[in-house]
């Protein structure tokens, strides 16, 4: 796994594929993190127990289908998600836009995770460091560590995933059997959250994991491993961390996770926050770097250095946390929940239904090199994605995440074959 950074812009060779556990432990880490705990606390403090778990279950089914489908494509072709989009409908310049969108969104996640860490650090030091000072310090240190790449990610994941799960279990025990909860002031939810809105938030919290899945499953050996990885991540993240957080928030009547962690676990909680933030932000920056690398290579043909991009993105992510992105957490999730599902839907429809570039990918697979050709820009894919996202944002009826994805898939299914047929007719006329 130490060679993980060697294939940002090329397929992973068959002899570099890894075991189920090696990939699963890192993939599980994407949803066994503080952001899932934060989401569960918000849902538990704003919904009934039945409504919250209904939203999680329905969202997990959709997340599972999308994640497995895209993860299997990544395993089959050995390509990361932002690069796979180039041959899944979006074309060379279209995939550049996808890479940029992924990078910007992951910077948001980096800022949110860093803000949680900074608040915990400021609390632990009794305010000796302000939030802004703590955010700047932690963001800088995390960015420097991330420049070591996936080797550091794998090491921290092996420690952080079990430690964070143990932390959640400890908080759960104290919430229902200890006395710490009596010291936590209740935070009353400002408004109730509907099941459809909660589903969009859950998908928003996990959808980037779907798009990032090929970044990891390109190292998987077969489809069975991809299915197992998807299932383990859902069980650990959605029902383990998210589900338990719902129960804890309802018991303690608060959604303030910093108060929950520090009051129930003290220094152990801070240690878990440190490792959890380090691990998930390593992955955030890694996949963000892949997206930027694909964008730069797609436009200029130049292949930039991983470390340089990581340092620049880490600085920008740190600024996001200093400027208060954590305060917009719910809005951020709702936005992601309608922007990215259309993109995933288009990629899956193109790869499994229309198969526009499957033959091109198959011919290049044996040479462990990228296909020599690709369309310049996939207008049907871009139009369908924008239409789907607009539907999710503007149409209030139904479930926004489903609305956005279904509209995008239908539009792409109708327009892509028409454009291809029109291009073929033009080529025929020109030839005559």
Short mmCIF file of C-alpha atoms in Angstrom, two decimals:
data_model
loop_
_atom_site.label_atom_id
_atom_site.label_comp_id
_atom_site.label_asym_id
_atom_site.label_seq_id
_atom_site.Cartn_x
_atom_site.Cartn_y
_atom_site.Cartn_z
CA UNK A 1 0.00 0.00 0.00
CA UNK A 2 3.00 2.29 0.28
CA UNK A 3 2.85 2.77 -3.49
CA UNK A 4 -0.71 4.10 -3.35
CA UNK A 5 0.37 7.56 -4.51
CA UNK A 6 2.06 6.20 -7.62
CA UNK A 7 -1.13 5.87 -9.67
CA UNK A 8 -3.04 9.19 -9.54
CA UNK A 9 -3.24 9.40 -13.34
CA UNK A 10 -2.91 5.78 -14.48
CA UNK A 11 -4.70 2.45 -13.90
CA UNK A 12 -3.61 0.29 -10.99
CA UNK A 13 -1.84 -2.85 -12.33
CA UNK A 14 -3.22 -6.27 -11.40
CA UNK A 15 -0.10 -7.08 -9.37
CA UNK A 16 -0.68 -4.04 -7.13
CA UNK A 17 -4.16 -5.12 -5.99
CA UNK A 18 -4.65 -5.57 -2.24
CA UNK A 19 -6.58 -7.69 0.22
CA UNK A 20 -10.15 -7.00 1.34
CA UNK A 21 -9.06 -5.85 4.81
CA UNK A 22 -6.40 -3.45 3.49
CA UNK A 23 -8.96 -1.51 1.46
CA UNK A 24 -11.95 -1.98 3.79
CA UNK A 25 -10.29 -0.49 6.88
CA UNK A 26 -9.61 2.75 5.01
CA UNK A 27 -13.02 2.86 3.30
CA UNK A 28 -14.82 2.25 6.60
CA UNK A 29 -12.92 5.21 7.99
CA UNK A 30 -14.80 7.56 5.68
CA UNK A 31 -18.06 7.04 7.61
CA UNK A 32 -16.73 6.18 11.06
CA UNK A 33 -15.88 9.78 11.77
CA UNK A 34 -16.98 12.84 13.68
CA UNK A 35 -19.07 14.17 10.80
CA UNK A 36 -21.31 11.09 11.00
CA UNK A 37 -21.54 11.51 14.77
CA UNK A 38 -22.46 15.17 14.25
CA UNK A 39 -25.15 14.21 11.75
CA UNK A 40 -26.59 11.56 14.07
CA UNK A 41 -26.71 14.06 16.92
CA UNK A 42 -28.59 16.56 14.75
CA UNK A 43 -31.11 13.92 13.61
CA UNK A 44 -31.58 12.52 17.11
CA UNK A 45 -32.27 15.97 18.49
CA UNK A 46 -34.71 16.94 15.71
CA UNK A 47 -36.68 13.75 14.89
CA UNK A 48 -38.42 10.86 16.53
CA UNK A 49 -36.46 7.63 16.83
CA UNK A 50 -38.55 5.87 14.18
CA UNK A 51 -38.22 8.76 11.72
CA UNK A 52 -34.47 9.02 12.18
CA UNK A 53 -33.81 5.31 11.60
CA UNK A 54 -36.24 5.24 8.67
CA UNK A 55 -34.24 8.03 7.03
CA UNK A 56 -30.95 6.22 7.70
CA UNK A 57 -32.22 2.93 6.29
CA UNK A 58 -33.67 4.39 3.10
CA UNK A 59 -30.60 6.58 2.53
CA UNK A 60 -28.28 3.62 3.19
CA UNK A 61 -30.03 1.55 0.51
CA UNK A 62 -29.48 4.29 -2.07
CA UNK A 63 -25.93 4.91 -0.86
CA UNK A 64 -25.16 1.19 -1.04
CA UNK A 65 -26.35 0.84 -4.63
CA UNK A 66 -24.45 3.91 -5.82
CA UNK A 67 -21.29 3.03 -3.90
CA UNK A 68 -21.13 -0.57 -5.08
CA UNK A 69 -21.88 0.32 -8.70
CA UNK A 70 -19.20 3.00 -8.89
CA UNK A 71 -16.76 1.04 -6.73
CA UNK A 72 -17.09 -1.99 -9.00
CA UNK A 73 -16.36 0.18 -12.04
CA UNK A 74 -13.28 1.56 -10.29
CA UNK A 75 -12.11 -1.96 -9.44
CA UNK A 76 -12.69 -3.19 -12.99
CA UNK A 77 -10.86 -0.30 -14.66
CA UNK A 78 -8.33 0.48 -11.91
CA UNK A 79 -9.14 4.22 -12.08
CA UNK A 80 -10.00 6.84 -9.42
CA UNK A 81 -13.45 8.44 -9.51
CA UNK A 82 -12.54 11.82 -10.99
CA UNK A 83 -10.53 10.14 -13.77
CA UNK A 84 -13.19 7.47 -14.38
CA UNK A 85 -15.68 10.26 -15.12
CA UNK A 86 -13.64 11.06 -18.25
CA UNK A 87 -14.83 7.79 -19.84
CA UNK A 88 -18.23 7.70 -18.15
CA UNK A 89 -20.02 10.39 -20.09
CA UNK A 90 -18.28 13.61 -19.02
CA UNK A 91 -15.28 13.65 -21.36
CA UNK A 92 -11.85 15.17 -20.75
CA UNK A 93 -12.94 18.71 -19.86
CA UNK A 94 -16.14 17.53 -18.21
CA UNK A 95 -14.15 15.34 -15.82
CA UNK A 96 -12.04 18.40 -15.04
CA UNK A 97 -15.17 20.12 -13.73
CA UNK A 98 -16.05 17.02 -11.71
CA UNK A 99 -12.54 16.92 -10.24
CA UNK A 100 -12.76 20.57 -9.28
CA UNK A 101 -16.19 20.10 -7.72
CA UNK A 102 -14.96 17.12 -5.69
CA UNK A 103 -11.87 19.02 -4.56
CA UNK A 104 -13.90 22.05 -3.43
CA UNK A 105 -16.40 19.86 -1.54
CA UNK A 106 -13.63 17.90 0.17
CA UNK A 107 -12.03 21.17 1.21
CA UNK A 108 -15.33 21.92 2.91
CA UNK A 109 -15.16 18.60 4.75
CA UNK A 110 -11.56 19.30 5.70
CA UNK A 111 -12.64 22.63 7.15
CA UNK A 112 -15.51 21.06 9.09
CA UNK A 113 -13.33 18.29 10.56
CA UNK A 114 -10.60 20.76 11.42
CA UNK A 115 -13.12 23.07 13.10
CA UNK A 116 -14.37 20.21 15.30
CA UNK A 117 -10.78 19.40 16.24
CA UNK A 118 -10.04 23.08 16.96
CA UNK A 119 -13.05 23.45 19.25
CA UNK A 120 -12.03 20.32 21.14
CA UNK A 121 -8.46 21.57 21.47
CA UNK A 122 -9.57 25.01 22.68
CA UNK A 123 -11.90 23.38 25.21
CA UNK A 124 -9.18 21.03 26.47
CA UNK A 125 -6.80 23.98 26.98
CA UNK A 126 -9.45 25.97 28.86
CA UNK A 127 -9.49 28.69 26.22
CA UNK A 128 -5.74 29.44 26.33
CA UNK A 129 -5.86 29.12 22.55
CA UNK A 130 -8.78 30.77 20.78
CA UNK A 131 -10.80 28.86 18.21
CA UNK A 132 -9.07 30.65 15.31
CA UNK A 133 -5.61 29.97 16.76
CA UNK A 134 -6.48 26.32 17.40
CA UNK A 135 -7.88 25.92 13.88
CA UNK A 136 -4.78 27.45 12.29
CA UNK A 137 -2.44 25.28 14.39
CA UNK A 138 -4.29 22.01 13.86
CA UNK A 139 -4.84 22.66 10.14
CA UNK A 140 -1.15 23.37 9.58
CA UNK A 141 0.01 20.29 11.48
CA UNK A 142 -2.53 18.03 9.73
CA UNK A 143 -1.56 19.36 6.31
CA UNK A 144 2.13 18.66 6.91
CA UNK A 145 1.34 15.11 8.05
CA UNK A 146 -0.89 14.50 5.03
CA UNK A 147 1.99 15.27 2.65
CA UNK A 148 3.33 11.82 3.57
CA UNK A 149 0.38 10.45 1.57
CA UNK A 150 -1.49 7.19 1.91
CA UNK A 151 1.20 5.54 4.01
CA UNK A 152 0.26 7.87 6.87
CA UNK A 153 -3.47 7.38 6.12
CA UNK A 154 -3.23 3.61 6.39
CA UNK A 155 -1.31 3.81 9.66
CA UNK A 156 -3.76 6.23 11.28
CA UNK A 157 -6.78 4.33 9.96
CA UNK A 158 -5.66 1.15 11.72
CA UNK A 159 -5.55 3.09 14.99
CA UNK A 160 -8.33 5.63 14.49
CA UNK A 161 -11.17 3.41 13.25
CA UNK A 162 -11.14 0.99 16.25
CA UNK A 163 -10.40 3.87 18.65
CA UNK A 164 -13.29 5.99 17.39
CA UNK A 165 -15.72 3.05 17.50
CA UNK A 166 -14.58 2.36 21.07
CA UNK A 167 -15.11 6.06 21.89
CA UNK A 168 -18.68 5.93 20.56
CA UNK A 169 -19.33 2.82 22.66
CA UNK A 170 -17.91 4.55 25.75
CA UNK A 171 -20.10 7.62 25.21
CA UNK A 172 -23.13 5.38 24.69
CA UNK A 173 -22.50 3.56 27.98
CA UNK A 174 -22.05 6.81 29.89
CA UNK A 175 -25.11 8.38 28.30
CA UNK A 176 -27.38 5.59 29.52
CA UNK A 177 -25.57 4.39 32.66
CA UNK A 178 -23.25 7.18 33.79
CA UNK A 179 -23.83 10.55 35.38
CA UNK A 180 -21.94 12.74 32.88
CA UNK A 181 -25.01 13.62 30.89
CA UNK A 182 -26.39 15.61 33.81
CA UNK A 183 -23.66 18.22 33.24
CA UNK A 184 -24.55 18.79 29.59
CA UNK A 185 -27.03 21.61 28.97
CA UNK A 186 -29.77 20.56 26.56
CA UNK A 187 -29.75 22.06 23.08
CA UNK A 188 -33.31 22.26 21.81
CA UNK A 189 -33.65 21.76 18.06
CA UNK A 190 -34.66 24.96 16.28
CA UNK A 191 -37.03 23.07 13.98
CA UNK A 192 -38.07 19.52 13.22
CA UNK A 193 -36.48 17.70 10.28
CA UNK A 194 -38.67 15.70 7.90
CA UNK A 195 -37.75 12.18 6.74
CA UNK A 196 -37.14 13.39 3.17
CA UNK A 197 -34.89 16.22 4.36
CA UNK A 198 -33.06 13.82 6.67
CA UNK A 199 -32.49 11.39 3.80
CA UNK A 200 -30.96 14.20 1.76
CA UNK A 201 -28.73 15.13 4.70
CA UNK A 202 -27.61 11.51 5.22
CA UNK A 203 -26.85 11.14 1.51
CA UNK A 204 -25.11 14.50 1.59
CA UNK A 205 -22.92 13.24 4.41
CA UNK A 206 -22.02 10.06 2.54
CA UNK A 207 -22.29 10.84 -1.17
CA UNK A 208 -18.70 11.98 -1.53
CA UNK A 209 -17.69 8.62 -0.08
CA UNK A 210 -19.48 7.04 -3.06
CA UNK A 211 -17.60 9.20 -5.54
CA UNK A 212 -14.32 8.60 -3.67
CA UNK A 213 -14.88 4.83 -3.53
CA UNK A 214 -13.12 4.11 -6.86
CA UNK A 215 -10.07 5.93 -5.43
CA UNK A 216 -9.80 2.98 -3.04
CA UNK A 217 -11.51 0.03 -4.75
CA UNK A 218 -9.22 0.38 -7.76
CA UNK A 219 -6.88 -1.54 -5.47
CA UNK A 220 -9.49 -4.28 -4.85
CA UNK A 221 -9.14 -7.69 -6.47
CA UNK A 222 -12.75 -8.56 -7.36
CA UNK A 223 -16.40 -7.58 -7.12
CA UNK A 224 -17.00 -9.63 -3.97
CA UNK A 225 -14.45 -7.49 -2.14
CA UNK A 226 -16.17 -4.31 -3.34
CA UNK A 227 -19.55 -5.56 -2.11
CA UNK A 228 -18.11 -6.52 1.28
CA UNK A 229 -16.38 -3.15 1.60
CA UNK A 230 -19.64 -1.32 0.84
CA UNK A 231 -21.64 -3.39 3.34
CA UNK A 232 -19.07 -3.05 6.12
CA UNK A 233 -18.92 0.72 5.67
CA UNK A 234 -22.71 1.07 5.86
CA UNK A 235 -22.96 -1.08 8.98
CA UNK A 236 -20.09 0.67 10.76
CA UNK A 237 -20.84 4.23 9.65
CA UNK A 238 -24.60 4.56 9.28
CA UNK A 239 -25.82 2.12 11.91
CA UNK A 240 -22.74 2.08 14.14
CA UNK A 241 -21.67 5.71 14.50
CA UNK A 242 -24.69 7.55 13.08
CA UNK A 243 -27.31 5.29 14.70
CA UNK A 244 -25.69 5.31 18.13
CA UNK A 245 -25.32 9.10 17.95
CA UNK A 246 -29.07 9.37 17.41
CA UNK A 247 -29.72 7.37 20.58
CA UNK A 248 -27.18 9.39 22.59
CA UNK A 249 -28.55 12.74 21.40
CA UNK A 250 -32.09 11.75 22.34
CA UNK A 251 -30.98 10.53 25.75
CA UNK A 252 -28.92 13.66 26.54
CA UNK A 253 -31.30 16.02 24.69
CA UNK A 254 -28.49 17.84 22.90
CA UNK A 255 -26.81 17.97 19.51
CA UNK A 256 -23.61 19.60 20.82
CA UNK A 257 -21.12 16.81 20.14
CA UNK A 258 -18.17 18.71 21.61
CA UNK A 259 -19.99 18.88 24.95
CA UNK A 260 -21.01 15.22 24.65
CA UNK A 261 -17.46 14.02 23.96
CA UNK A 262 -15.60 16.18 26.46
CA UNK A 263 -18.10 15.71 29.30
CA UNK A 264 -18.36 11.92 28.92
CA UNK A 265 -14.80 10.98 27.94
CA UNK A 266 -12.43 13.79 28.95
CA UNK A 267 -8.88 13.30 27.59
CA UNK A 268 -9.75 9.99 25.91
CA UNK A 269 -12.30 11.79 23.79
CA UNK A 270 -9.76 14.40 22.72
CA UNK A 271 -7.35 11.63 21.72
CA UNK A 272 -10.04 10.00 19.58
CA UNK A 273 -10.87 13.38 18.02
CA UNK A 274 -7.20 13.85 17.14
CA UNK A 275 -6.86 10.50 15.38
CA UNK A 276 -10.28 10.66 13.75
CA UNK A 277 -9.61 14.13 12.34
CA UNK A 278 -6.15 13.15 11.16
CA UNK A 279 -7.40 10.03 9.42
CA UNK A 280 -10.45 11.44 7.66
CA UNK A 281 -8.69 14.65 6.66
CA UNK A 282 -5.84 12.63 5.21
CA UNK A 283 -8.36 10.90 2.98
CA UNK A 284 -10.16 14.16 2.22
CA UNK A 285 -6.95 15.80 1.07
CA UNK A 286 -5.82 12.72 -0.83
CA UNK A 287 -8.98 12.45 -2.93
CA UNK A 288 -9.09 16.22 -3.31
CA UNK A 289 -5.54 16.08 -4.64
CA UNK A 290 -6.53 13.38 -7.13
CA UNK A 291 -9.35 15.61 -8.36
CA UNK A 292 -7.06 18.63 -8.79
CA UNK A 293 -4.35 16.48 -10.42
CA UNK A 294 -6.91 15.20 -12.94
CA UNK A 295 -8.11 18.76 -13.58
CA UNK A 296 -4.61 20.14 -14.19
CA UNK A 297 -3.60 17.21 -16.39
CA UNK A 298 -6.88 17.37 -18.30
CA UNK A 299 -6.41 21.04 -19.19
CA UNK A 300 -2.63 21.39 -19.57
CA UNK A 301 -1.24 17.86 -19.91
CA UNK A 302 1.13 18.61 -17.01
CA UNK A 303 1.26 16.11 -14.12
CA UNK A 304 1.70 18.08 -10.88
CA UNK A 305 3.38 16.84 -7.70
CA UNK A 306 1.13 15.35 -5.03
CA UNK A 307 2.87 17.09 -2.11
CA UNK A 308 2.61 20.58 -3.57
CA UNK A 309 -1.12 20.27 -4.28
CA UNK A 310 -1.72 18.84 -0.81
CA UNK A 311 0.01 21.76 0.90
CA UNK A 312 -2.01 24.33 -1.06
CA UNK A 313 -5.33 22.55 -0.48
CA UNK A 314 -4.56 22.08 3.21
CA UNK A 315 -4.00 25.81 3.61
CA UNK A 316 -7.31 26.60 1.88
CA UNK A 317 -9.16 24.02 4.02
CA UNK A 318 -7.71 25.53 7.18
CA UNK A 319 -8.99 28.95 6.12
CA UNK A 320 -12.46 27.43 5.63
CA UNK A 321 -12.51 26.24 9.25
CA UNK A 322 -11.22 29.58 10.57
CA UNK A 323 -13.98 31.42 8.68
CA UNK A 324 -16.72 29.31 10.28
CA UNK A 325 -17.79 26.63 7.80
CA UNK A 326 -18.86 24.43 10.75
CA UNK A 327 -21.72 26.85 11.41
CA UNK A 328 -23.17 25.95 7.99
CA UNK A 329 -22.89 22.17 8.47
CA UNK A 330 -26.54 21.29 7.80
CA UNK A 331 -26.76 23.59 4.76
CA UNK A 332 -23.53 22.08 3.43
CA UNK A 333 -24.93 18.55 3.71
CA UNK A 334 -28.20 19.47 2.00
CA UNK A 335 -26.28 21.09 -0.88
CA UNK A 336 -24.04 18.04 -1.37
CA UNK A 337 -27.11 15.81 -1.19
CA UNK A 338 -28.54 17.26 -4.40
CA UNK A 339 -25.37 18.16 -6.35
CA UNK A 340 -23.49 14.85 -6.40
CA UNK A 341 -26.22 12.18 -6.82
CA UNK A 342 -26.95 13.35 -10.40
CA UNK A 343 -23.25 13.02 -11.27
CA UNK A 344 -23.08 9.49 -9.86
CA UNK A 345 -26.33 8.58 -11.60
CA UNK A 346 -25.02 9.75 -14.98
CA UNK A 347 -21.72 7.88 -14.55
CA UNK A 348 -23.50 4.65 -13.59
CA UNK A 349 -26.01 4.91 -16.46
CA UNK A 350 -23.21 5.55 -18.94
CA UNK A 351 -20.99 2.71 -17.67
CA UNK A 352 -23.63 0.01 -17.19
CA UNK A 353 -26.48 0.94 -19.56
CA UNK A 354 -25.20 2.98 -22.52
CA UNK A 355 -21.60 1.64 -22.33
CA UNK A 356 -20.34 4.44 -24.57
CA UNK A 357 -16.65 3.96 -23.70
CA UNK A 358 -16.59 0.40 -22.38
CA UNK A 359 -14.82 -0.93 -25.48
CA UNK A 360 -12.23 1.84 -25.31
CA UNK A 361 -11.55 1.06 -21.65
CA UNK A 362 -11.37 -2.69 -22.33
CA UNK A 363 -8.75 -2.23 -25.05
CA UNK A 364 -6.50 -0.19 -22.77
CA UNK A 365 -6.99 -2.35 -19.67
CA UNK A 366 -4.43 -4.97 -20.68
CA UNK A 367 -1.72 -2.33 -21.25
CA UNK A 368 -2.08 -0.71 -17.79
CA UNK A 369 -2.35 2.69 -19.50
CA UNK A 370 -5.08 5.26 -19.97
CA UNK A 371 -7.04 5.09 -23.23
CA UNK A 372 -5.34 7.15 -25.92
CA UNK A 373 -8.57 8.93 -26.84
CA UNK A 374 -11.57 10.45 -25.08
CA UNK A 375 -14.30 12.86 -26.06
CA UNK A 376 -13.47 16.46 -25.30
CA UNK A 377 -16.58 17.30 -23.29
CA UNK A 378 -19.75 15.34 -22.59
CA UNK A 379 -22.50 17.93 -22.95
CA UNK A 380 -25.40 15.50 -22.30
CA UNK A 381 -23.78 14.44 -19.00
CA UNK A 382 -23.19 18.02 -17.90
CA UNK A 383 -26.68 19.18 -18.91
CA UNK A 384 -28.29 16.21 -17.15
CA UNK A 385 -26.25 16.81 -13.97
CA UNK A 386 -27.11 20.51 -13.84
CA UNK A 387 -30.80 19.79 -14.49
CA UNK A 388 -30.82 17.14 -11.76
CA UNK A 389 -29.13 19.41 -9.22
CA UNK A 390 -31.52 22.27 -10.05
CA UNK A 391 -34.48 19.94 -9.57
CA UNK A 392 -33.21 18.85 -6.17
CA UNK A 393 -32.70 22.44 -5.06
CA UNK A 394 -35.92 23.95 -6.44
CA UNK A 395 -38.56 21.19 -6.21
CA UNK A 396 -39.81 20.78 -2.66
CA UNK A 397 -42.13 17.82 -3.24
CA UNK A 398 -40.84 14.31 -2.67
CA UNK A 399 -37.27 13.47 -1.66
CA UNK A 400 -34.75 15.98 -3.09
CA UNK A 401 -31.91 13.47 -3.42
CA UNK A 402 -34.09 11.04 -5.39
CA UNK A 403 -35.59 13.81 -7.50
CA UNK A 404 -32.18 15.11 -8.52
CA UNK A 405 -30.78 11.71 -9.45
CA UNK A 406 -33.84 10.44 -11.33
CA UNK A 407 -34.15 13.61 -13.42
CA UNK A 408 -30.45 13.46 -14.33
CA UNK A 409 -30.60 9.77 -15.30
CA UNK A 410 -33.72 10.21 -17.48
CA UNK A 411 -32.37 13.29 -19.25
CA UNK A 412 -29.03 11.58 -19.91
CA UNK A 413 -30.68 8.40 -21.19
CA UNK A 414 -32.72 10.48 -23.66
CA UNK A 415 -30.11 13.00 -24.82
CA UNK A 416 -26.88 10.98 -25.00
CA UNK A 417 -28.05 8.54 -27.73
CA UNK A 418 -29.62 11.41 -29.70
CA UNK A 419 -26.40 13.43 -29.67
CA UNK A 420 -24.36 10.39 -30.63
CA UNK A 421 -26.73 9.63 -33.53
CA UNK A 422 -26.59 13.27 -34.65
CA UNK A 423 -22.78 13.21 -34.60
CA UNK A 424 -22.71 10.00 -36.62
CA UNK A 425 -25.01 11.50 -39.25
CA UNK A 426 -22.82 14.61 -39.51
CA UNK A 427 -19.70 12.47 -39.96
CA UNK A 428 -21.49 10.46 -42.66
CA UNK A 429 -22.56 13.61 -44.53
CA UNK A 430 -19.04 15.04 -44.28
CA UNK A 431 -17.52 11.81 -45.60
CA UNK A 432 -19.89 11.82 -48.60
#
